[in-house]
Amino acid sequence: MTIQSVEWKNDAIVILDQQQLPNEIIYEHLTTIEHVWESITYLKVRGAPAIGIVAAFGLALWARSKQSNHLELFLDEFEKQRDYLASSRPTAVNLFWAIDRIVKKVKRAQSVAEAKDLAVAEALAIQKEDVQTCRRIGENGLSLLKDGNTVMTICNAGAIATAKYGTALAPFYLAKEKGLTLKAFACETRPVLQGSRLTAWELQQLGVDVTLITDSMAAHTLKTKEINAVIVGADRIAANGDTANKIGTYGLALLAKAHDIPFYVAAPFSTIDLNTLTGDDIPIEERAAEEITHLQGKAIAPAATKVFNPAFDVTPSELITGIITEYGVVRGDYQTELTRLYSNEIETLQV
Ligand SMILES: CSC[C@H]1O[C@H](OP(=O)(O)O)[C@H](O)[C@@H]1O
């Protein structure tokens, strides 16, 4: 079964509503940019690359719907719509990378009609590129593992968090294609439970041996089970390699260090943000208290309980064994290596 997180269909956007998984596979049609904003804010679409892709289609959707022949006014309003989508979630840099790429392309238009076509074409290009990017991340990640290895992961950095294959889970897809066996331990990932609801579901669909644990079991599991590596996704990688990812990732990195287990971040180049110098500069989203005080609508804490609900934390680069990208595995002096990667990528794009 090929599950796709986001699809551009007949000038509308079709999303897999990830809040309904694993109990129901429900696809929703988004017909306004407000629907797109809501789908990101309420995690119907989540995962850094998928957020970028749906936001790019959101701008294309707005452009297609706009009745205007005045290019200057159209472009002014288009940039306001970019700012509107930018307000949906603050941490995943792919959101900003994608909508800024669309705006840059559309501003080359010589007419409103051309601007509309450029918006759709560029959003489709972003989605198509992400498929090959994540496949290459899977190949580079698999090169670090052996047949029969066991990998621990947190949250969901799978196919539904991207265009296809995923990032941290991409090695599992490539292993399957090559007839290799990888096993997984998935942390449930409180409070939104992306691990139990999405990763366990996604890996079962793939036919992978996946064991679900609560987040509090991670230390004991790393101590008592044969875990060969921890591989996680990313929402924003700073210029020095500090990485923001789902809350709980930093703790997992400390535990991996304590048990001398390699800890890898898997992410596309579009998640690397050289304008963010260190992890201290990464905006960390704080979400509603109800995500913690309630479970499926039922209170699991006393009314009016004070809550701290950061959706992400930052893993310092010194705890990261390597960053698995589509260009290879980056190690060591991340500042130098990521800057070099950036200049190579820019050179490639300019070819
Ligand atoms: C492939 S990016 C996945 C990344 O995004 C997740 O956050 P959220 O579910 O809140 O969008 C988590 O940090 C994953 O590692």
GROMACS .gro file of C-alpha atoms and ligand atoms in nm:
model
  366
    1MET     CA    1   0.000   0.000   0.000
    2THR     CA    2   0.153   0.333  -0.106
    3ILE     CA    3   0.058   0.593   0.151
    4GLN     CA    4   0.123   0.953   0.044
    5SER     CA    5   0.124   1.237   0.299
    6VAL     CA    6   0.026   1.511   0.051
    7GLU     CA    7  -0.097   1.516  -0.312
    8TRP     CA    8  -0.179   1.798  -0.556
    9LYS     CA    9  -0.499   1.685  -0.733
   10ASN     CA   10  -0.720   1.886  -0.968
   11ASP     CA   11  -0.601   2.220  -0.830
   12ALA     CA   12  -0.671   2.107  -0.472
   13ILE     CA   13  -0.457   1.946  -0.204
   14VAL     CA   14  -0.532   1.600  -0.068
   15ILE     CA   15  -0.370   1.513   0.267
   16LEU     CA   16  -0.352   1.202   0.477
   17ASP     CA   17  -0.498   1.315   0.813
   18GLN     CA   18  -0.223   1.188   1.044
   19GLN     CA   19  -0.425   1.271   1.355
   20GLN     CA   20  -0.663   0.984   1.266
   21LEU     CA   21  -0.389   0.719   1.239
   22PRO     CA   22  -0.355   0.435   1.320
   23ASN     CA   23  -0.727   0.372   1.365
   24GLU     CA   24  -0.847   0.528   1.038
   25ILE     CA   25  -0.688   0.614   0.705
   26ILE     CA   26  -0.870   0.935   0.616
   27TYR     CA   27  -0.782   1.166   0.327
   28GLU     CA   28  -0.895   1.528   0.344
   29HIS     CA   29  -0.928   1.780   0.061
   30LEU     CA   30  -0.784   2.123   0.140
   31THR     CA   31  -0.940   2.391  -0.080
   32THR     CA   32  -0.825   2.710   0.092
   33ILE     CA   33  -0.495   2.837   0.231
   34GLU     CA   34  -0.668   2.859   0.571
   35HIS     CA   35  -0.728   2.482   0.555
   36VAL     CA   36  -0.356   2.438   0.485
   37TRP     CA   37  -0.261   2.657   0.782
   38GLU     CA   38  -0.492   2.454   1.008
   39SER     CA   39  -0.362   2.119   0.875
   40ILE     CA   40  -0.006   2.221   0.975
   41THR     CA   41  -0.097   2.384   1.307
   42TYR     CA   42  -0.310   2.089   1.425
   43LEU     CA   43  -0.060   1.827   1.299
   44LYS     CA   44  -0.286   1.670   1.039
   45VAL     CA   45   0.023   1.709   0.822
   46ARG     CA   46   0.345   1.693   1.025
   47GLY     CA   47   0.712   1.623   0.977
   48ALA     CA   48   0.949   1.889   0.850
   49PRO     CA   49   0.962   1.799   0.477
   50ALA     CA   50   0.587   1.724   0.458
   51ILE     CA   51   0.511   2.059   0.624
   52GLY     CA   52   0.722   2.233   0.359
   53ILE     CA   53   0.552   2.044   0.077
   54VAL     CA   54   0.195   2.115   0.194
   55ALA     CA   55   0.278   2.482   0.256
   56ALA     CA   56   0.424   2.511  -0.095
   57PHE     CA   57   0.102   2.365  -0.236
   58GLY     CA   58  -0.090   2.604  -0.008
   59LEU     CA   59   0.067   2.903  -0.184
   60ALA     CA   60  -0.006   2.742  -0.522
   61LEU     CA   61  -0.367   2.686  -0.415
   62TRP     CA   62  -0.407   3.051  -0.315
   63ALA     CA   63  -0.244   3.170  -0.639
   64ARG     CA   64  -0.473   2.951  -0.850
   65SER     CA   65  -0.780   3.083  -0.669
   66LYS     CA   66  -0.688   3.454  -0.695
   67GLN     CA   67  -0.883   3.653  -0.956
   68SER     CA   68  -0.642   3.929  -1.054
   69ASN     CA   69  -0.457   4.068  -1.354
   70HIS     CA   70  -0.251   4.321  -1.163
   71LEU     CA   71   0.086   4.155  -1.116
   72GLU     CA   72   0.228   4.396  -0.857
   73LEU     CA   73  -0.078   4.375  -0.633
   74PHE     CA   74  -0.087   3.996  -0.681
   75LEU     CA   75   0.277   3.960  -0.573
   76ASP     CA   76   0.227   4.187  -0.270
   77GLU     CA   77  -0.067   3.974  -0.156
   78PHE     CA   78   0.124   3.654  -0.239
   79GLU     CA   79   0.398   3.752   0.007
   80LYS     CA   80   0.135   3.821   0.273
   81GLN     CA   81   0.006   3.466   0.222
   82ARG     CA   82   0.365   3.345   0.263
   83ASP     CA   83   0.380   3.524   0.600
   84TYR     CA   84   0.045   3.373   0.698
   85LEU     CA   85   0.167   3.016   0.638
   86ALA     CA   86   0.496   3.101   0.815
   87SER     CA   87   0.290   3.162   1.131
   88SER     CA   88   0.161   2.802   1.145
   89ARG     CA   89   0.463   2.642   1.325
   90PRO     CA   90   0.803   2.797   1.414
   91THR     CA   91   1.059   2.518   1.441
   92ALA     CA   92   1.077   2.311   1.121
   93VAL     CA   93   1.294   2.519   0.888
   94ASN     CA   94   1.161   2.326   0.584
   95LEU     CA   95   0.841   2.530   0.612
   96PHE     CA   96   1.029   2.856   0.556
   97TRP     CA   97   1.270   2.702   0.305
   98ALA     CA   98   0.980   2.581   0.090
   99ILE     CA   99   0.759   2.892   0.095
  100ASP     CA  100   1.058   3.121   0.035
  101ARG     CA  101   1.160   2.905  -0.263
  102ILE     CA  102   0.809   2.942  -0.407
  103VAL     CA  103   0.806   3.321  -0.355
  104LYS     CA  104   1.150   3.357  -0.515
  105LYS     CA  105   1.036   3.164  -0.824
  106VAL     CA  106   0.698   3.342  -0.854
  107LYS     CA  107   0.858   3.688  -0.835
  108ARG     CA  108   1.021   3.611  -1.173
  109ALA     CA  109   0.677   3.604  -1.339
  110GLN     CA  110   0.590   3.858  -1.606
  111SER     CA  111   0.214   3.807  -1.562
  112VAL     CA  112  -0.032   3.677  -1.303
  113ALA     CA  113  -0.106   3.377  -1.523
  114GLU     CA  114   0.265   3.291  -1.535
  115ALA     CA  115   0.293   3.344  -1.158
  116LYS     CA  116   0.016   3.088  -1.099
  117ASP     CA  117   0.183   2.830  -1.321
  118LEU     CA  118   0.524   2.888  -1.160
  119ALA     CA  119   0.379   2.841  -0.809
  120VAL     CA  120   0.226   2.503  -0.897
  121ALA     CA  121   0.530   2.384  -1.093
  122GLU     CA  122   0.775   2.477  -0.815
  123ALA     CA  123   0.563   2.312  -0.544
  124LEU     CA  124   0.547   1.992  -0.753
  125ALA     CA  125   0.926   2.014  -0.802
  126ILE     CA  126   0.983   2.041  -0.426
  127GLN     CA  127   0.773   1.730  -0.369
  128LYS     CA  128   0.938   1.534  -0.652
  129GLU     CA  129   1.290   1.626  -0.537
  130ASP     CA  130   1.209   1.515  -0.182
  131VAL     CA  131   1.137   1.161  -0.305
  132GLN     CA  132   1.491   1.116  -0.443
  133THR     CA  133   1.646   1.310  -0.156
  134CYS     CA  134   1.492   1.077   0.103
  135ARG     CA  135   1.583   0.770  -0.100
  136ARG     CA  136   1.946   0.882  -0.097
  137ILE     CA  137   1.924   0.945   0.278
  138GLY     CA  138   1.801   0.586   0.309
  139GLU     CA  139   2.095   0.455   0.106
  140ASN     CA  140   2.348   0.660   0.307
  141GLY     CA  141   2.182   0.554   0.634
  142LEU     CA  142   2.181   0.189   0.533
  143SER     CA  143   2.555   0.208   0.463
  144LEU     CA  144   2.604   0.258   0.839
  145LEU     CA  145   2.415  -0.060   0.930
  146LYS     CA  146   2.448  -0.438   0.884
  147ASP     CA  147   2.186  -0.699   0.795
  148GLY     CA  148   2.003  -0.792   1.116
  149ASN     CA  149   2.084  -0.467   1.300
  150THR     CA  150   1.838  -0.309   1.545
  151VAL     CA  151   1.771   0.066   1.541
  152MET     CA  152   1.596   0.277   1.803
  153THR     CA  153   1.403   0.582   1.690
  154ILE     CA  154   1.170   0.846   1.833
  155CYS     CA  155   0.866   1.026   1.689
  156ASN     CA  156   0.795   0.959   1.322
  157ALA     CA  157   1.045   1.053   1.057
  158GLY     CA  158   0.891   0.818   0.806
  159ALA     CA  159   0.738   0.833   0.461
  160ILE     CA  160   0.435   1.022   0.592
  161ALA     CA  161   0.663   1.296   0.731
  162THR     CA  162   0.810   1.347   0.382
  163ALA     CA  163   0.719   1.292   0.015
  164LYS     CA  164   0.823   0.926   0.038
  165TYR     CA  165   1.069   0.697   0.225
  166GLY     CA  166   1.114   0.933   0.523
  167THR     CA  167   1.449   1.027   0.674
  168ALA     CA  168   1.523   0.829   0.993
  169LEU     CA  169   1.301   0.547   0.863
  170ALA     CA  170   1.435   0.563   0.506
  171PRO     CA  171   1.701   0.294   0.577
  172PHE     CA  172   1.417   0.053   0.659
  173TYR     CA  173   1.259   0.111   0.317
  174LEU     CA  174   1.591   0.066   0.137
  175ALA     CA  175   1.673  -0.244   0.346
  176LYS     CA  176   1.342  -0.398   0.238
  177GLU     CA  177   1.418  -0.324  -0.128
  178LYS     CA  178   1.760  -0.488  -0.096
  179GLY     CA  179   1.632  -0.795   0.092
  180LEU     CA  180   1.806  -0.695   0.416
  181THR     CA  181   1.650  -0.715   0.764
  182LEU     CA  182   1.649  -0.427   1.011
  183LYS     CA  183   1.456  -0.431   1.339
  184ALA     CA  184   1.320  -0.129   1.520
  185PHE     CA  185   1.247  -0.012   1.872
  186ALA     CA  186   1.006   0.282   1.849
  187CYS     CA  187   0.962   0.523   2.140
  188GLU     CA  188   0.591   0.608   2.170
  189THR     CA  189   0.677   0.981   2.184
  190ARG     CA  190   0.447   1.151   2.431
  191PRO     CA  191   0.242   1.362   2.419
  192VAL     CA  192   0.124   1.339   2.054
  193LEU     CA  193   0.234   0.972   2.024
  194GLN     CA  194   0.387   0.991   1.676
  195GLY     CA  195   0.592   0.684   1.764
  196SER     CA  196   0.309   0.452   1.866
  197ARG     CA  197   0.044   0.593   1.631
  198LEU     CA  198   0.261   0.653   1.323
  199THR     CA  199   0.601   0.478   1.332
  200ALA     CA  200   0.472   0.147   1.469
  201TRP     CA  201   0.190   0.163   1.212
  202GLU     CA  202   0.417   0.263   0.921
  203LEU     CA  203   0.682  -0.003   0.995
  204GLN     CA  204   0.417  -0.272   1.037
  205GLN     CA  205   0.278  -0.175   0.695
  206LEU     CA  206   0.634  -0.222   0.564
  207GLY     CA  207   0.663  -0.565   0.728
  208VAL     CA  208   0.937  -0.455   0.969
  209ASP     CA  209   0.984  -0.619   1.312
  210VAL     CA  210   0.903  -0.315   1.531
  211THR     CA  211   0.882  -0.313   1.912
  212LEU     CA  212   0.700  -0.026   2.081
  213ILE     CA  213   0.829   0.113   2.412
  214THR     CA  214   0.728   0.403   2.629
  215ASP     CA  215   0.973   0.691   2.629
  216SER     CA  216   1.066   0.611   2.991
  217MET     CA  217   1.182   0.262   2.884
  218ALA     CA  218   1.452   0.393   2.649
  219ALA     CA  219   1.738   0.376   2.902
  220HIS     CA  220   1.659   0.021   3.015
  221THR     CA  221   1.613  -0.089   2.654
  222LEU     CA  222   1.948   0.056   2.545
  223LYS     CA  223   2.109  -0.114   2.846
  224THR     CA  224   1.950  -0.459   2.810
  225LYS     CA  225   1.872  -0.502   2.440
  226GLU     CA  226   2.119  -0.523   2.150
  227ILE     CA  227   2.060  -0.180   1.993
  228ASN     CA  228   2.313  -0.107   1.718
  229ALA     CA  229   2.223   0.257   1.653
  230VAL     CA  230   1.981   0.534   1.732
  231ILE     CA  231   1.856   0.722   1.424
  232VAL     CA  232   1.627   1.025   1.456
  233GLY     CA  233   1.485   1.290   1.225
  234ALA     CA  234   1.531   1.665   1.247
  235ASP     CA  235   1.331   1.982   1.219
  236ARG     CA  236   1.618   2.228   1.206
  237ILE     CA  237   1.995   2.174   1.208
  238ALA     CA  238   2.195   2.482   1.309
  239ALA     CA  239   2.522   2.581   1.140
  240ASN     CA  240   2.724   2.416   1.419
  241GLY     CA  241   2.532   2.088   1.395
  242ASP     CA  242   2.310   2.140   1.701
  243THR     CA  243   1.980   1.976   1.604
  244ALA     CA  244   1.619   2.044   1.698
  245ASN     CA  245   1.397   1.740   1.687
  246LYS     CA  246   1.098   1.599   1.870
  247ILE     CA  247   1.099   1.643   2.248
  248GLY     CA  248   1.281   1.349   2.403
  249THR     CA  249   1.551   1.334   2.135
  250TYR     CA  250   1.809   1.516   2.350
  251GLY     CA  251   1.754   1.265   2.630
  252LEU     CA  252   1.792   0.977   2.384
  253ALA     CA  253   2.123   1.125   2.265
  254LEU     CA  254   2.251   1.141   2.625
  255LEU     CA  255   2.145   0.779   2.681
  256ALA     CA  256   2.310   0.665   2.358
  257LYS     CA  257   2.633   0.835   2.467
  258ALA     CA  258   2.613   0.670   2.808
  259HIS     CA  259   2.579   0.328   2.642
  260ASP     CA  260   2.837   0.395   2.369
  261ILE     CA  261   2.577   0.351   2.093
  262PRO     CA  262   2.608   0.564   1.775
  263PHE     CA  263   2.347   0.842   1.752
  264TYR     CA  264   2.262   0.965   1.403
  265VAL     CA  265   2.044   1.246   1.275
  266ALA     CA  266   1.889   1.183   0.933
  267ALA     CA  267   1.778   1.492   0.742
  268PRO     CA  268   1.772   1.648   0.396
  269PHE     CA  269   1.992   1.947   0.319
  270SER     CA  270   1.674   2.160   0.329
  271THR     CA  271   1.663   2.103   0.708
  272ILE     CA  272   2.009   2.255   0.753
  273ASP     CA  273   1.981   2.625   0.837
  274LEU     CA  274   2.318   2.802   0.823
  275ASN     CA  275   2.146   3.127   0.921
  276THR     CA  276   2.076   2.973   1.261
  277LEU     CA  277   2.420   2.970   1.420
  278THR     CA  278   2.363   2.740   1.718
  279GLY     CA  279   2.091   2.537   1.881
  280ASP     CA  280   2.026   2.824   2.122
  281ASP     CA  281   1.893   3.023   1.826
  282ILE     CA  282   1.634   2.762   1.718
  283PRO     CA  283   1.275   2.868   1.807
  284ILE     CA  284   1.113   2.588   2.008
  285GLU     CA  285   0.739   2.553   1.961
  286GLU     CA  286   0.533   2.526   2.279
  287ARG     CA  287   0.197   2.361   2.232
  288ALA     CA  288  -0.138   2.353   2.414
  289ALA     CA  289  -0.158   2.211   2.767
  290GLU     CA  290  -0.440   1.980   2.659
  291GLU     CA  291  -0.189   1.769   2.460
  292ILE     CA  292  -0.047   1.665   2.800
  293THR     CA  293  -0.348   1.689   3.035
  294HIS     CA  294  -0.583   1.494   2.806
  295LEU     CA  295  -0.567   1.168   2.612
  296GLN     CA  296  -0.824   1.115   2.336
  297GLY     CA  297  -1.037   1.389   2.494
  298LYS     CA  298  -1.029   1.241   2.847
  299ALA     CA  299  -0.856   1.430   3.130
  300ILE     CA  300  -0.552   1.247   3.270
  301ALA     CA  301  -0.449   1.535   3.497
  302PRO     CA  302  -0.641   1.756   3.743
  303ALA     CA  303  -0.817   2.057   3.591
  304ALA     CA  304  -0.602   2.369   3.558
  305THR     CA  305  -0.279   2.175   3.609
  306LYS     CA  306   0.019   2.390   3.511
  307VAL     CA  307   0.193   2.248   3.200
  308PHE     CA  308   0.520   2.300   3.009
  309ASN     CA  309   0.479   2.152   2.660
  310PRO     CA  310   0.779   2.215   2.432
  311ALA     CA  311   0.729   2.015   2.111
  312PHE     CA  312   1.104   1.997   2.042
  313ASP     CA  313   1.439   1.996   2.216
  314VAL     CA  314   1.792   2.058   2.091
  315THR     CA  315   2.064   1.793   2.080
  316PRO     CA  316   2.412   1.949   2.101
  317SER     CA  317   2.633   1.853   1.808
  318GLU     CA  318   2.888   1.681   2.034
  319LEU     CA  319   2.629   1.409   2.105
  320ILE     CA  320   2.570   1.343   1.733
  321THR     CA  321   2.785   1.071   1.573
  322GLY     CA  322   2.691   1.179   1.222
  323ILE     CA  323   2.430   1.364   1.017
  324ILE     CA  324   2.293   1.145   0.737
  325THR     CA  325   2.209   1.364   0.436
  326GLU     CA  326   2.138   1.296   0.070
  327TYR     CA  327   2.499   1.391  -0.002
  328GLY     CA  328   2.649   1.150   0.248
  329VAL     CA  329   2.716   1.123   0.622
  330VAL     CA  330   2.855   1.442   0.772
  331ARG     CA  331   3.083   1.394   1.075
  332GLY     CA  332   3.333   1.583   1.287
  333ASP     CA  333   3.357   1.961   1.254
  334TYR     CA  334   2.995   2.024   1.159
  335GLN     CA  335   3.041   2.400   1.115
  336THR     CA  336   3.308   2.346   0.847
  337GLU     CA  337   3.147   2.039   0.691
  338LEU     CA  338   2.795   2.185   0.670
  339THR     CA  339   2.927   2.510   0.519
  340ARG     CA  340   3.123   2.307   0.262
  341LEU     CA  341   2.812   2.104   0.185
  342TYR     CA  342   2.617   2.427   0.137
  343SER     CA  343   2.871   2.571  -0.106
  344ASN     CA  344   2.880   2.242  -0.300
  345GLU     CA  345   2.501   2.234  -0.316
  346ILE     CA  346   2.480   2.593  -0.433
  347GLU     CA  347   2.745   2.510  -0.697
  348THR     CA  348   2.537   2.208  -0.807
  349LEU     CA  349   2.224   2.419  -0.832
  350GLN     CA  350   2.408   2.681  -1.038
  351VAL     CA  351   2.536   2.419  -1.285
  352LIG     C1  352   1.122   1.393   0.878
  352LIG     S1  353   1.096   1.526   0.983
  352LIG     C2  354   1.015   1.447   1.115
  352LIG     C3  355   1.028   1.526   1.241
  352LIG     O1  356   0.912   1.610   1.261
  352LIG     C4  357   0.850   1.567   1.380
  352LIG     O2  358   0.785   1.669   1.451
  352LIG     P1  359   0.624   1.687   1.436
  352LIG     O3  360   0.565   1.549   1.439
  352LIG     O4  361   0.588   1.773   1.556
  352LIG     O5  362   0.606   1.758   1.305
  352LIG     C5  363   0.963   1.510   1.462
  352LIG     O6  364   1.044   1.610   1.517
  352LIG     C6  365   1.033   1.431   1.356
  352LIG     O7  366   1.161   1.390   1.385
   0.00000   0.00000   0.00000
